[in-house]
Every structure is written in C-alpha cells, then in structure tokens.
XYZ file of C-alpha atoms in Angstrom:
256
model
C 7.357 1.282 -20.036
C 6.422 4.744 -21.233
C 7.975 7.938 -19.884
C 4.563 8.978 -18.570
C 4.266 5.757 -16.564
C 7.749 6.160 -15.060
C 7.096 9.783 -14.112
C 3.766 8.822 -12.556
C 5.380 6.127 -10.404
C 8.035 8.561 -9.186
C 5.414 11.173 -8.283
C 3.344 8.575 -6.401
C 6.478 7.520 -4.517
C 7.345 11.118 -3.645
C 3.786 11.713 -2.465
C 3.902 8.636 -0.239
C 1.063 6.881 -2.063
C 3.296 3.874 -2.738
C 5.660 2.663 -0.048
C 8.402 1.085 -2.154
C 10.107 1.508 -5.491
C 12.316 -0.902 -7.446
C 14.601 1.008 -9.783
C 17.746 0.741 -11.865
C 20.854 2.836 -11.241
C 19.295 5.754 -13.118
C 17.342 6.511 -9.933
C 20.595 7.098 -8.030
C 21.386 10.241 -10.030
C 19.265 13.326 -9.466
C 16.508 11.393 -7.701
C 15.797 13.360 -4.524
C 13.129 12.012 -2.183
C 13.013 12.958 1.475
C 12.167 10.693 4.396
C 13.255 7.416 2.792
C 13.613 4.900 5.613
C 15.393 2.086 3.801
C 17.573 1.698 0.695
C 18.347 -1.857 -0.402
C 21.270 -2.094 -2.814
C 21.449 -5.111 -5.113
C 24.786 -6.206 -6.499
C 28.226 -4.614 -6.368
C 29.009 -1.365 -8.161
C 32.078 -0.819 -10.316
C 33.319 2.032 -8.145
C 32.919 3.159 -4.550
C 31.611 6.463 -5.909
C 28.646 4.697 -7.475
C 27.921 2.905 -4.212
C 28.144 6.220 -2.370
C 25.730 7.760 -4.846
C 23.231 4.930 -4.358
C 22.999 5.913 -0.723
C 22.210 9.522 -1.538
C 25.626 11.219 -1.376
C 27.314 13.138 -4.167
C 29.891 11.578 -6.451
C 33.536 12.373 -5.954
C 34.716 15.466 -7.729
C 37.787 13.749 -9.131
C 35.666 11.541 -11.384
C 35.250 14.454 -13.790
C 38.802 15.801 -13.535
C 39.912 13.912 -16.624
C 37.267 15.737 -18.642
C 38.081 19.226 -17.338
C 41.845 18.828 -16.980
C 43.618 17.045 -19.876
C 46.832 16.891 -17.835
C 45.144 15.149 -14.934
C 46.830 11.910 -13.910
C 44.911 9.333 -11.899
C 45.843 9.380 -8.242
C 46.556 6.269 -6.229
C 43.070 6.542 -4.774
C 41.540 6.461 -8.239
C 43.728 3.551 -9.274
C 42.765 1.459 -6.277
C 39.029 2.095 -6.609
C 38.227 -1.406 -7.847
C 40.055 -2.964 -4.904
C 38.242 -0.613 -2.550
C 34.890 -1.802 -3.874
C 35.795 -5.321 -2.784
C 36.797 -3.981 0.625
C 33.520 -2.098 0.914
C 31.490 -5.176 0.009
C 33.294 -7.356 2.548
C 33.657 -4.885 5.420
C 31.814 -5.487 8.670
C 32.247 -1.879 9.764
C 29.798 0.971 9.278
C 29.493 1.760 5.564
C 29.184 5.476 6.186
C 32.394 5.441 8.211
C 34.135 3.448 5.474
C 33.096 5.984 2.841
C 34.182 8.884 5.035
C 37.647 7.378 5.426
C 37.835 6.568 1.736
C 36.934 10.149 0.768
C 39.138 11.667 3.490
C 36.012 13.406 4.735
C 36.552 14.410 8.361
C 33.434 16.567 8.698
C 30.792 15.568 11.218
C 28.134 15.289 8.509
C 30.090 12.485 6.823
C 29.143 10.005 9.540
C 25.859 11.507 10.733
C 22.463 10.106 9.817
C 18.845 10.853 10.716
C 17.434 7.324 10.894
C 18.031 4.662 13.538
C 20.739 2.935 11.475
C 22.762 4.135 8.508
C 23.486 0.577 7.344
C 22.961 -3.046 8.344
C 26.236 -3.223 10.297
C 24.937 -1.369 13.342
C 24.142 -3.333 16.524
C 20.454 -4.063 16.824
C 19.716 -3.650 13.125
C 16.713 -5.743 12.140
C 15.409 -5.649 8.595
C 11.950 -6.722 9.758
C 11.600 -3.338 11.500
C 11.476 -1.793 8.037
C 9.785 -4.689 6.249
C 7.297 -6.141 8.758
C 6.334 -8.976 6.421
C 9.729 -10.635 6.823
C 10.164 -13.559 9.204
C 13.213 -14.440 11.241
C 15.549 -16.909 9.575
C 15.163 -19.325 12.509
C 11.405 -19.524 12.144
C 11.768 -20.010 8.391
C 14.125 -22.916 8.952
C 11.687 -24.581 11.339
C 8.765 -24.258 8.976
C 8.107 -27.317 6.834
C 5.827 -25.565 4.371
C 7.300 -23.304 1.679
C 6.634 -19.557 2.029
C 3.396 -18.388 0.470
C 3.854 -16.375 -2.698
C 0.989 -14.185 -3.873
C -0.165 -15.034 -7.395
C 1.409 -12.872 -10.058
C -1.574 -12.951 -12.391
C -5.349 -13.140 -12.164
C -6.755 -16.659 -11.502
C -7.637 -18.592 -14.652
C -11.376 -18.718 -13.898
C -11.481 -14.975 -13.383
C -9.598 -14.413 -16.630
C -12.209 -16.299 -18.647
C -15.154 -14.326 -17.266
C -13.327 -11.015 -17.653
C -12.392 -11.826 -21.242
C -16.069 -12.511 -21.953
C -17.040 -9.183 -20.384
C -14.489 -7.211 -22.403
C -15.438 -9.033 -25.615
C -19.099 -8.154 -24.992
C -18.227 -4.504 -24.421
C -16.056 -4.416 -27.552
C -18.826 -5.937 -29.667
C -21.443 -3.513 -28.330
C -19.180 -0.472 -28.783
C -18.359 -1.544 -32.324
C -22.006 -2.011 -33.290
C -23.229 1.251 -31.770
C -20.793 3.436 -33.719
C -21.928 3.753 -37.374
C -18.483 4.864 -38.535
C -16.590 2.309 -36.489
C -18.802 -0.475 -37.871
C -17.077 -0.073 -41.226
C -13.757 -1.107 -39.650
C -12.709 -4.411 -38.066
C -13.739 -4.861 -34.448
C -10.159 -5.384 -33.311
C -9.459 -1.724 -34.051
C -10.869 -1.127 -30.580
C -9.195 -4.064 -28.847
C -7.505 -7.067 -30.391
C -7.985 -10.555 -28.973
C -4.398 -10.461 -27.752
C -4.961 -7.159 -25.953
C -8.086 -8.540 -24.271
C -6.189 -11.624 -23.095
C -3.406 -9.451 -21.689
C -5.888 -7.238 -19.853
C -7.685 -10.234 -18.371
C -4.437 -11.805 -17.202
C -3.257 -8.878 -15.054
C -4.341 -8.583 -11.433
C -7.059 -6.079 -10.581
C -4.676 -3.872 -8.581
C -2.580 -3.250 -11.683
C -5.115 -0.814 -13.163
C -5.908 2.099 -10.870
C -6.644 4.892 -13.364
C -7.560 4.985 -17.084
C -4.006 5.981 -18.016
C -2.790 2.666 -16.576
C -4.853 0.843 -19.197
C -3.597 3.053 -22.024
C 0.047 2.710 -21.027
C -0.275 -1.033 -20.524
C -1.683 -1.501 -24.035
C 0.680 1.152 -25.463
C -2.206 2.992 -27.094
C -2.250 6.636 -28.198
C -4.061 9.620 -26.680
C -6.987 9.319 -29.083
C -7.648 5.744 -27.920
C -7.191 6.913 -24.344
C -9.846 9.621 -24.634
C -12.313 7.253 -26.323
C -11.972 3.931 -24.548
C -9.623 3.872 -21.542
C -12.216 4.832 -18.930
C -14.808 2.446 -20.366
C -12.378 -0.480 -20.376
C -11.361 0.272 -16.790
C -15.046 0.404 -15.826
C -15.654 -3.024 -17.384
C -12.755 -4.458 -15.380
C -13.936 -2.900 -12.121
C -17.581 -3.936 -12.559
C -16.462 -7.491 -13.314
C -14.217 -7.627 -10.248
C -16.902 -6.176 -7.961
C -19.421 -8.747 -9.171
C -16.920 -11.555 -8.712
C -16.076 -10.454 -5.157
C -19.774 -10.269 -4.324
C -20.333 -13.771 -5.701
C -17.392 -15.099 -3.690
C -18.691 -13.554 -0.462
C -22.169 -14.961 -1.093
C -20.770 -18.431 -1.720
C -18.699 -18.318 1.467
C -21.689 -17.178 3.523
C -23.743 -20.018 2.092
C -21.036 -22.552 2.937
C -20.794 -21.234 6.502
C -24.572 -21.517 6.933
C -24.563 -25.124 5.765
C -21.808 -26.017 8.235
C -23.819 -24.562 11.122
C-alpha cells in the first residue's frame, strides 16, 4: 500500500468517516485519535510497556535509560517484564489496575477512564454493545447453519460484464488519441489490470485516487485516466443494480 493510501485511511478514521481501522503496531506509537470507543488487541506483546502503549498510554521511561545512561543496570522490574506479560495476559482483574500496580503509578488518572469499561474484565461488559453485528455465543451454538460471510470479491457474472465495459473504454480511448494509437493499447490498462479492477467489490473504489493507488500508477496516469475508469465502474454497477431491481419486480409480479 502506498503512503498516500495509508495517510488517507488515517484521516478518514480521524474524521469519523470510517468506523474501524485494522492496523499493525506502528499505529500504537504517535497515533492520537480522540473518542475511540473500543481497542481490540490481537496477540501478546513482548513487554508490558508495549501492551500499555497499545491502549493509548505512554511507554515507561526506563526503556530508554540504557541509551541515555551507559551505567544503567536493569532493575528487577525490567528483568521480570517477560514474566509480567504472561501475568497480564492471564489476569482476570482490571487491566488498567494491573498496569498501574506494575508501573507503581498511584495517581488517580492511572485507573480512570472515560468510557463505560476500560477493559473486558469489568462486570457487565458486552462486546456486542460496541459491535452490534455480533451474536451471543449461545445463539451461535444453537444455530445449525454456518454464519454468513459477505463475499470478498465481486460476483463472477458481474466481473465478466465489467471487464467487457473496461475493455470497450480502453479500446475507444486508445483509438481516439492519435498519439496514443502509435503505442500498444495496454499502455492504458493491461489485461491483468482490468481483471484486477473487475474482481474488486464496488465499495473498494470511492474516489479516483483509489483506482490509481490500487493499480500503483503514477500521477500522470492518475490525471489522465483515473476518473474515467472510476466512471466506467460506477456506470456499470448502476446499470447492473437497475437490472437486478427490474428482474426482482418482474418475478414478484409473476408470483402475484
């Protein structure tokens, strides 16, 4: 992914235009976003400091002592960090309280929080309050049918018609440009690029820059073709939705 794409996703998240963000540990350092309701941590960190940082608190000062003080000797707390990570992962107590005790932080802010729960160990915590799409484990166990998973890519039939539409646009654009006609048609879009575009779901491309970043094209290609390609995709999808609605209405009329 390009730097521009990553920065755009972060700005959309900060602005509240997207409700969730999946990120690596790089987002736990210097990534300041207010009003986050839920942080889901995946896996166990190497140190308690890293776990603390994932939740939005600063790293311990002693982590950098070895760099600033050559005579610094690791304290017992530093030496037992790995063991403490295991304790943190297995504790049933409040995580914020655990971290406060670990850091010898007796200030009131160490255990205060602004949301309804600071971690999943508080009485009454229910993940479905934050993620309404989740079902209770009991109801999942009773269900015989597997959970529905939304398709990752565009349906095969839709891919074929979209590929045809993009090929037609590429051919027309190539023929209408007297200079471009002297070069191969795939200078605009290769067959592989067209297949990749047709495979992705419609929601993947919201603005012309999404198309450019997805195909890893340069700014010159972006200024010439990105908007036109996005328009082809949108016109195709609108026509397909209209056809689907018409077919459904016709089927309903026949049943009546």
